[in-house]
Coordinates of C-alpha atoms and ligand atoms in Angstrom, one line a residue:
X1097 CA -0.5 14.8 -17.5
X1098 CA 2.6 14.0 -16.3
X1099 CA 4.8 11.1 -18.1
X1100 CA 8.3 9.5 -17.2
X1101 CA 10.7 9.0 -20.3
X1102 CA 13.6 6.1 -19.3
X1103 CA 16.4 5.2 -21.4
X1104 CA 16.9 2.1 -20.0
X1105 CA 19.5 -0.5 -20.3
X1106 CA 21.4 1.0 -17.4
X1107 CA 23.9 -0.7 -15.0
X1108 CA 23.0 0.5 -11.6
X1109 CA 24.9 1.0 -8.3
X1110 CA 24.9 3.5 -5.3
X1111 CA 22.3 3.4 -2.3
X1112 CA 18.4 3.8 -2.4
X1113 CA 17.2 4.6 0.9
X1114 CA 13.3 3.3 2.0
X1115 CA 10.6 5.9 3.1
X1116 CA 8.2 5.0 4.9
X1117 CA 5.2 2.6 4.3
X1118 CA 1.9 4.1 2.1
X1119 CA 0.1 1.4 3.7
X1120 CA 0.8 2.2 7.4
X1121 CA 0.5 6.3 7.2
X1122 CA -2.8 6.3 4.7
X1123 CA -4.3 4.3 7.9
X1124 CA -2.1 6.4 10.6
X1125 CA -3.9 9.3 9.5
X1126 CA -7.2 9.0 10.0
X1127 CA -6.6 7.1 13.4
X1128 CA -4.9 10.0 14.7
X1129 CA -8.2 11.7 15.1
X1130 CA -8.9 9.2 18.1
X1131 CA -7.1 11.3 20.5
X1132 CA -7.8 15.2 21.0
X1133 CA -4.5 15.3 22.1
X1134 CA -1.6 15.8 20.1
X1135 CA 0.1 13.2 17.4
X1136 CA 3.7 12.9 16.5
X1137 CA 4.7 10.6 13.4
X1138 CA 8.0 9.8 12.1
X1139 CA 9.5 8.4 9.1
X1140 CA 6.6 9.7 6.9
X1141 CA 6.8 9.7 2.7
X1142 CA 6.0 12.9 1.0
X1143 CA 3.5 11.3 -1.4
X1144 CA 0.0 12.6 -2.5
X1145 CA -2.2 10.3 -0.5
X1146 CA -0.4 11.3 2.4
X1147 CA -0.9 15.1 1.3
X1148 CA -4.2 14.5 0.4
X1149 CA -5.2 12.8 4.4
X1150 CA -3.6 15.9 5.6
X1151 CA -6.0 18.2 4.1
X1152 CA -8.6 16.3 5.0
X1153 CA -7.3 16.3 8.7
X1154 CA -6.9 20.3 7.9
X1155 CA -10.8 20.3 7.0
X1156 CA -11.8 18.5 10.2
X1157 CA -9.8 20.6 12.4
X1158 CA -6.6 19.5 13.0
X1159 CA -4.2 21.6 13.0
X1160 CA -1.0 20.2 10.9
X1161 CA 2.9 20.5 10.4
X1162 CA 4.9 18.2 7.8
X1163 CA 8.8 19.1 8.0
X1164 CA 11.9 16.7 8.0
X1165 CA 9.6 13.3 7.5
X1166 CA 8.0 14.4 10.7
X1167 CA 4.0 15.1 11.1
X1168 CA 2.8 16.9 14.2
X1169 CA -0.7 16.5 14.2
X1170 CA -2.9 18.7 17.0
X1171 CA -6.1 17.2 17.4
X1172 CA -7.8 19.2 20.0
X1173 CA -10.4 21.0 17.7
X1174 CA -11.3 18.2 15.5
X1175 CA -15.0 18.4 14.5
X1176 CA -17.2 15.8 13.0
X1177 CA -18.0 16.7 9.6
X1178 CA -19.3 15.1 6.3
X1179 CA -16.1 13.5 4.2
X1180 CA -17.6 14.7 1.1
X1181 CA -16.9 12.9 -2.7
X1182 CA -14.4 15.7 -3.3
X1183 CA -12.1 13.8 -0.9
X1184 CA -13.2 10.5 -0.5
X1185 CA -13.1 9.6 -4.0
X1186 CA -9.3 10.7 -4.1
X1187 CA -8.1 7.3 -2.4
X1188 CA -9.0 4.0 -1.0
X1189 CA -7.9 4.7 2.7
X1190 CA -10.5 7.3 2.7
X1191 CA -12.6 4.8 4.3
X1192 CA -10.3 4.3 7.7
X1193 CA -12.4 7.7 8.3
X1194 CA -15.3 5.5 8.8
X1195 CA -13.8 3.6 11.7
X1196 CA -12.4 6.6 13.7
X1197 CA -15.3 9.4 13.4
X1198 CA -17.7 6.3 14.3
X1199 CA -15.5 5.7 17.2
X1200 CA -15.4 9.6 18.0
X1201 CA -18.3 11.1 17.3
X1202 CA -20.8 8.2 17.3
X1203 CA -21.9 9.5 13.6
X1204 CA -20.4 9.7 10.9
X1205 CA -21.5 10.4 7.0
X1206 CA -18.7 9.4 4.1
X1207 CA -18.8 9.0 0.3
X1208 CA -17.4 5.9 -1.0
X1209 CA -13.5 5.5 -1.1
X1210 CA -11.8 5.6 -4.4
X1211 CA -8.4 3.5 -5.2
X1212 CA -7.0 2.0 -7.9
X1213 CA -9.3 -0.8 -10.1
X1214 CA -7.8 -3.4 -9.8
X1215 CA -11.0 -5.6 -8.9
X1216 CA -14.5 -5.1 -8.0
X1217 CA -12.9 -4.3 -3.9
X1218 CA -16.2 -4.1 -1.8
X1219 CA -16.4 -3.5 1.5
X1220 CA -18.7 -6.1 3.0
X1221 CA -16.3 -7.6 5.6
X1222 CA -16.0 -4.0 7.0
X1223 CA -19.6 -2.9 7.2
X1224 CA -20.9 -6.5 8.7
X1225 CA -18.5 -6.1 11.5
X1226 CA -19.7 -2.1 11.9
X1227 CA -22.9 -3.9 12.5
X1228 CA -21.9 -6.3 14.6
X1229 CA -20.7 -3.6 16.9
X1230 CA -24.2 -1.9 17.3
X1231 CA -23.6 0.3 13.9
X1232 CA -26.6 1.2 11.6
X1233 CA -25.5 2.2 8.4
X1234 CA -27.7 3.4 6.0
X1235 CA -26.0 2.9 2.3
X1236 CA -27.0 5.6 -0.5
X1237 CA -26.4 5.8 -3.6
X1238 CA -22.8 7.3 -3.0
X1239 CA -22.5 7.5 0.7
X1240 CA -22.9 5.7 3.7
X1241 CA -24.2 6.8 6.7
X1242 CA -23.5 5.8 10.5
X1243 CA -25.2 6.1 13.6
X1244 CA -24.3 4.3 17.3
X1245 CA -26.0 4.7 20.5
X1246 CA -23.6 2.7 22.3
X1247 CA -20.8 1.2 20.4
X1248 CA -20.1 -2.4 22.0
X1249 CA -17.1 -4.7 20.9
X1250 CA -17.9 -7.8 19.8
X1251 CA -16.4 -11.2 18.5
X1252 CA -15.5 -10.9 14.8
X1253 CA -15.0 -13.6 12.7
X1254 CA -13.4 -12.4 9.1
X1255 CA -14.7 -14.4 6.3
X1256 CA -11.4 -13.2 4.3
X1257 CA -8.2 -11.6 6.4
X1258 CA -8.7 -8.3 4.6
X1259 CA -6.3 -5.6 5.8
X1260 CA -9.0 -2.6 5.4
X1261 CA -11.4 -4.1 7.5
X1262 CA -8.8 -5.4 10.2
X1263 CA -7.8 -2.0 10.6
X1264 CA -11.1 -0.5 10.1
X1265 CA -12.5 -2.4 13.3
X1266 CA -9.6 -1.4 15.3
X1267 CA -10.0 1.8 14.8
X1268 CA -13.7 1.5 15.6
X1269 CA -13.6 -0.7 18.5
X1270 CA -10.5 1.1 20.7
X1271 CA -13.0 3.2 22.1
X1272 CA -16.1 1.1 22.5
X1273 CA -17.6 -0.5 25.4
X1274 CA -15.9 -4.1 26.3
X1275 CA -13.9 -6.7 24.6
X1276 CA -13.7 -7.1 20.2
X1277 CA -12.1 -10.0 19.6
X1278 CA -11.0 -10.4 15.7
X1279 CA -10.6 -14.0 14.3
X1280 CA -8.9 -14.7 11.0
X1281 CA -7.1 -11.1 11.1
X1282 CA -5.1 -9.6 8.3
X1283 CA -1.1 -10.4 9.6
X1284 CA 0.3 -7.5 7.0
X1285 CA 3.2 -5.4 9.2
X1286 CA 1.7 -2.4 8.5
X1287 CA -1.5 -3.6 11.4
X1288 CA 1.3 -3.5 14.0
X1289 CA 2.1 0.1 13.4
X1290 CA -1.2 1.4 13.4
X1291 CA -1.7 -1.0 16.9
X1292 CA 1.5 0.0 18.1
X1293 CA 0.6 3.9 17.6
X1294 CA -3.0 3.4 19.1
X1295 CA -1.4 1.9 22.0
X1296 CA 1.0 4.4 22.5
X1297 CA -2.3 6.9 23.1
X1298 CA -3.2 4.3 25.7
X1299 CA -5.6 1.7 23.5
X1300 CA -5.0 -2.0 24.9
X1301 CA -4.5 -3.6 21.4
X1302 CA -3.1 -7.4 21.9
X1303 CA -1.7 -9.7 19.0
X1304 CA -2.1 -6.9 15.8
X1305 CA 0.3 -9.1 13.5
X1306 CA -1.2 -12.4 14.3
X1307 CA -4.7 -13.9 13.2
X1308 CA -6.3 -13.4 16.4
X1309 CA -6.6 -9.4 17.6
X1310 CA -8.2 -8.8 21.3
X1311 CA -9.1 -5.3 22.0
X1312 CA -10.4 -4.1 24.9
X1313 CA -12.0 -0.6 24.6
X1314 CA -11.0 2.6 26.5
X1315 CA -12.5 5.8 27.5
X1316 CA -9.9 8.0 25.8
X1317 CA -6.7 8.9 24.3
X1318 CA -4.0 10.5 24.7
X1319 CA -1.1 11.9 22.7
X1320 CA 0.6 9.1 20.4
X1321 CA 4.1 8.5 18.9
X1322 CA 5.0 6.5 16.3
X1323 CA 7.6 5.8 13.1
X1324 CA 6.1 4.3 10.0
X1325 CA 7.5 0.9 9.2
X1326 CA 10.0 1.0 5.9
X1327 CA 7.9 0.5 3.0
X1328 CA 8.2 -3.1 2.3
X1329 CA 6.6 -3.2 -1.7
X1330 CA 9.2 0.1 -2.2
X1331 CA 11.7 -2.3 -1.1
X1332 CA 10.7 -5.3 -3.3
X1333 CA 10.3 -3.1 -6.2
X1334 CA 14.3 -1.7 -5.8
X1335 CA 15.0 -5.4 -4.9
X1336 CA 13.6 -6.3 -8.1
X1337 CA 14.9 -3.3 -10.2
X1338 CA 18.6 -4.6 -8.2
X1339 CA 18.6 -8.1 -9.3
X1340 CA 18.3 -7.0 -12.9
X1341 CA 20.4 -4.2 -13.0
X1342 CA 22.3 -3.9 -10.0
X1343 CA 25.9 -3.5 -9.7
X1344 CA 26.0 -4.0 -5.4
X1345 CA 22.8 -1.4 -5.4
X1346 CA 22.6 -1.0 -1.5
X1347 CA 18.9 -1.4 -0.4
X1348 CA 18.6 0.6 2.8
X1349 CA 15.8 1.0 5.6
X1350 CA 14.8 -2.2 4.9
X1351 CA 12.9 -4.6 7.7
X1352 CA 14.2 -8.2 5.9
X1353 CA 11.9 -10.1 7.6
X1354 CA 8.6 -8.3 5.9
X1355 CA 10.1 -9.3 2.6
X1356 CA 11.6 -13.4 3.2
X1357 CA 8.6 -14.1 0.5
X1358 CA 10.5 -12.0 -2.4
X1359 CA 13.6 -12.5 -1.2
X1360 CA 13.1 -16.4 -1.4
X1361 CA 11.7 -16.0 -4.7
X1362 CA 14.8 -13.7 -5.8
X1363 CA 17.1 -16.4 -4.5
X1364 CA 15.2 -18.9 -6.3
X1365 CA 15.6 -17.6 -9.9
X1366 CA 19.5 -18.0 -8.9
X1367 CA 20.0 -13.7 -7.6
X1368 CA 22.5 -13.0 -5.1
X1369 CA 22.5 -10.4 -2.2
X1370 CA 23.5 -9.9 0.9
X1371 CA 22.1 -8.4 4.0
X1372 CA 23.9 -6.3 6.6
X1373 CA 21.9 -4.8 9.3
X1374 CA 19.0 -3.2 7.8
X1375 CA 20.8 -2.7 4.2
X1376 CA 20.5 -5.7 1.8
X1377 CA 23.2 -5.4 -0.9
X1378 CA 21.8 -6.8 -4.5
X1379 CA 23.4 -7.5 -8.1
X1380 CA 22.1 -8.4 -11.3
X1381 CA 22.4 -12.1 -11.8
X1382 CA 24.0 -13.5 -14.8
X1383 CA 21.4 -16.3 -15.9
X1384 CA 18.3 -16.4 -14.4
X1385 CA 15.9 -19.6 -13.8
X1386 CA 12.3 -19.7 -14.0
X1387 CA 10.3 -19.3 -11.0
X1388 CA 6.7 -19.5 -10.4
X1389 CA 4.9 -16.8 -8.3
X1390 CA 1.3 -16.9 -6.8
X1391 CA 0.1 -13.7 -4.9
X1392 CA -1.7 -14.2 -1.2
X1393 CA -1.9 -12.6 1.7
X1394 CA 0.9 -11.7 4.2
X1395 CA 3.3 -13.5 5.4
X1396 CA 2.6 -14.7 1.4
X1397 CA 4.2 -13.2 -1.7
X1398 CA 2.6 -10.0 -2.0
X1399 CA -0.2 -9.3 -4.4
X1400 CA 1.2 -5.5 -4.6
X1401 CA 4.6 -6.6 -5.5
X1402 CA 2.6 -9.3 -8.6
X1403 CA 3.0 -6.6 -11.0
X1404 CA 6.4 -5.5 -11.0
X1405 CA 7.8 -9.5 -10.5
X1406 CA 5.9 -10.2 -13.7
X1407 CA 8.4 -7.4 -15.8
X1408 CA 11.3 -9.9 -13.7
X1409 CA 9.9 -13.4 -14.6
X1410 CA 10.3 -11.8 -19.1
X1411 CA 13.7 -12.1 -17.4
X1412 CA 14.0 -15.7 -16.7
X1413 CA 15.1 -18.4 -18.7
X1414 CA 12.2 -20.7 -19.4
X1415 CA 8.5 -20.7 -18.3
X1416 CA 7.3 -19.2 -15.6
X1417 CA 3.6 -19.2 -14.2
X1418 CA 2.4 -15.8 -12.1
X1419 CA -1.5 -16.4 -10.5
X1420 CA -2.8 -13.5 -8.6
X1421 CA -5.5 -14.4 -6.2
X1422 CA -6.1 -11.5 -4.3
X1423 CA -8.0 -9.1 -6.9
X1424 CA -9.7 -9.9 -10.5
X1425 CA -8.2 -7.3 -12.1
X1426 CA -4.2 -6.8 -11.9
X1427 CA -3.4 -8.3 -14.8
X1428 CA -3.9 -5.5 -17.2
X1429 CA -0.4 -4.2 -17.5
X1430 CA 0.2 -7.4 -19.6
X1431 CA -0.6 -6.0 -22.6
X1432 CA 1.6 -3.5 -22.2
X1433 CA 4.6 -5.8 -21.4
X1434 CA 3.8 -8.0 -24.4
X1435 CA 4.0 -4.7 -26.6
X1436 CA 7.7 -4.1 -26.0
X1437 CA 8.6 -7.8 -26.5
X1438 CA 7.2 -9.8 -23.6
X1439 CA 5.9 -13.5 -24.9
X1440 CA 3.1 -13.6 -22.0
X1441 CA -0.4 -15.4 -22.2
X1442 CA -3.1 -14.7 -19.7
X1443 CA -5.4 -17.1 -18.6
X1444 CA -8.3 -16.1 -16.3
X1445 CA -5.9 -14.6 -13.4
X1446 CA -3.2 -16.8 -14.3
X1447 CA -0.1 -15.8 -16.7
X1448 CA 2.3 -17.7 -18.0
X1449 CA 5.4 -15.7 -18.8
X1450 CA 7.7 -17.1 -21.4
X1451 CA 11.3 -16.1 -21.6
X1452 CA 13.9 -14.9 -22.1
X1453 CA 12.5 -12.2 -24.3
X1454 CA 14.2 -8.7 -25.0
X1455 CA 12.4 -5.7 -24.0
X1456 CA 12.1 -2.6 -26.2
X1457 CA 11.3 0.9 -25.2
X1458 CA 8.3 2.8 -26.5
X1459 CA 5.3 4.2 -25.3
X1460 CA 2.9 2.8 -22.3
X1461 CA 0.3 3.4 -20.1
X1462 CA 0.6 2.9 -16.1
X1463 CA -2.7 1.6 -15.4
X1464 CA -2.6 1.2 -11.7
X1465 CA 0.1 2.3 -9.2
X1466 CA 1.6 -1.2 -9.2
X1467 CA 1.0 -1.5 -13.3
X1468 CA 3.2 2.2 -13.2
X1469 CA 6.1 0.0 -10.8
X1470 CA 5.9 -2.8 -13.3
X1471 CA 6.1 -0.4 -16.7
X1472 CA 9.0 1.1 -14.8
X1473 CA 11.5 -1.9 -14.3
X1474 CA 10.3 -2.8 -17.5
X1475 CA 11.9 0.7 -18.9
X1476 CA 14.9 0.2 -17.0
X1477 CA 16.0 -3.2 -18.5
X1478 CA 14.7 -2.2 -22.2
X1479 CA 16.7 -1.4 -25.0
X1480 CA 15.7 2.2 -26.2
X1481 CA 13.6 5.2 -25.2
X1482 CA 10.4 4.1 -23.0
X1483 CA 7.9 6.6 -22.1
X1484 CA 5.0 5.8 -19.5
X1485 CA 2.0 8.2 -19.0
X1486 CA -0.6 8.3 -16.6
X1487 CA 2.1 8.4 -13.8
X1488 CA 0.4 9.8 -11.6
X1489 CA -0.6 6.1 -10.0
X1490 CA 3.3 5.5 -9.7
X1491 CA 3.8 9.2 -8.1
X1492 CA 1.2 8.0 -5.0
X1493 CA 2.9 5.2 -3.5
X1494 CA 6.5 5.8 -4.5
X1495 CA 8.3 8.8 -3.1
X1496 CA 10.9 11.4 -4.9
X1497 CA 11.2 7.5 -7.2
X1498 CA 13.0 9.7 -10.5
X1499 CA 15.5 11.6 -8.0
X1500 CA 16.3 8.3 -6.2
X1501 CA 16.7 6.1 -9.5
X1502 CA 18.9 9.0 -10.7
X1503 CA 20.9 9.3 -7.8
X1504 CA 21.8 5.2 -9.0
X1505 CA 22.8 5.9 -12.4
X1506 CA 19.2 5.6 -14.2
X1507 CA 18.2 8.0 -17.1
X1508 CA 15.0 9.2 -16.4
X1509 CA 13.2 12.5 -16.7
X1510 CA 10.0 13.4 -15.4
X1511 CA 7.9 15.6 -17.8
X1512 CA 4.6 17.1 -16.9
X1513 CA 2.9 18.1 -19.8
X1514 CA -0.3 19.8 -20.0
X1515 CA -3.6 18.2 -20.6
Ligands
LIG2197 C1 -4.4 -3.1 1.1 C2 -3.9 -2.0 0.9 C3 -3.4 -2.9 -0.8 C4 -3.0 -4.2 -0.7 C5 -3.8 -5.0 0.1 C6 -3.9 -6.4 -0.2 C7 -4.2 -0.4 1.7 C8 -4.3 1.6 1.9 N1 -4.2 -0.8 0.7 O1 -5.6 -3.1 0.6 O2 -2.2 -2.5 -1.3 O3 -3.0 -4.9 -1.9 O4 -4.3 -4.5 1.2 O5 -2.4 -6.6 0.2 O6 -3.3 -0.5 2.7 N2 -12.6 -7.4 0.1 C9 -13.8 -8.4 0.3 N3 -14.5 -7.5 1.2 C10 -14.2 -6.6 2.0 C11 -12.7 -6.2 1.9 C12 -11.9 -6.7 1.1 O7 -14.1 -8.9 -0.3 O8 -15.1 -6.0 2.9 C13 -11.4 -8.2 -0.9 C14 -11.2 -7.6 -1.7 O9 -11.8 -6.9 -3.0 C15 -9.9 -8.2 -2.2 C16 -9.3 -8.7 -0.9 O10 -10.1 -8.8 -0.4 O11 -10.2 -8.7 -3.2 C17 -8.4 -8.0 -0.2 O12 -8.3 -6.7 0.2 P1 -8.0 -5.8 1.8 O13 -7.3 -6.9 2.2 O14 -9.0 -5.1 2.6 O15 -7.3 -5.1 0.8 P2 -7.3 -3.0 0.8 O16 -7.7 -3.0 2.4 O17 -8.2 -2.7 0.1

């Protein structure tokens, strides 16, 4: 079992380079099987989700190499095989094989996806949309069996702008007959990144990154190339850390417009930062004003930064209201923050954070990926030593996090203990 030990309170300075976005690469890899050609994907983060997806691709017959942040995939021998529970349960993004396999083979058998336990996380919007494209789906105890004779484009209005459903529909429709229109599509930047990869292969996707996406089906796809966009959630997490402990901490490889909502909120709290090209330099503020945060779909404040920002709110002078609107179970980290000295009252999906409270190091648990990030930020600002267990979750989403933080002056250590 992996743990992180942090001796908190250190001022941090230097440069942290942001890696490629987890939520892009986990869709780009399943998307790659849509072509029989060769794919080159640059700026790939070396995180466990990527390693699992590469294993899945190899299982399907792809020949892959991963060196110097670049993945090269040769899909000339990809076969249609069942995606078993052993693979699918390891990560949420395994469900992107539903879209790509049904498009390529017109048949797919896929076990239910895994992922962080942050709510019920149904996939009804994916399934309804697939059905409207002519796909028959049999839902067994723990797997989906999907078949289609003729995959047809359709007009699809999403009841909620789901990121996963938007990407899955794009994957299913690029080789379909006719036109697919996704209305009320998710607008997250990762979706435009996936579309740009598919378009490089010859797909015809228009409007990705807006709420109306049009896909004109093509007969086949050729070689593909893409560079993974910088991870806006990783960047946001390091900005929070910089706002609490930074002394001219430089966060490099950031697309500022992707994290406007975060920067706006930090500014409102009194944090100062300087942008220069693709970097942001940030320093701790002496006094933080209270702010309210409500998570929502892009370009709103991202739910994936809700947990780390809640730790920041404990250091604001006054009352901050935090509201999570995307998932029903994303406040499970709050008892751990309170155990470290925070004063947070939870009611439904809202939390009233009363600050400023000093935090004290102790043993805590990362209940999911972004809860791990919240605990990490807490450990960094706490006095004394913090030990975070169940850290596997955190390592799924943040590439080389211990090295990156050590390089800017944090006393942090990763310990791998036998179970
Ligand atoms: C993606 C991200 C995740 C992020 C989330 C919201 C990946 C791999 N993960 O997750 O990090 O937190 O977007 O920005 O990209 N919903 C339904 N029915 C559906 C689909 C979704 O009810 O068919 C609900 C979900 O339960 C959730 C909300 O819609 O409450 C958001 O889900 P969605 O946007 O699909 O998120 P994911 O793609 O799972």
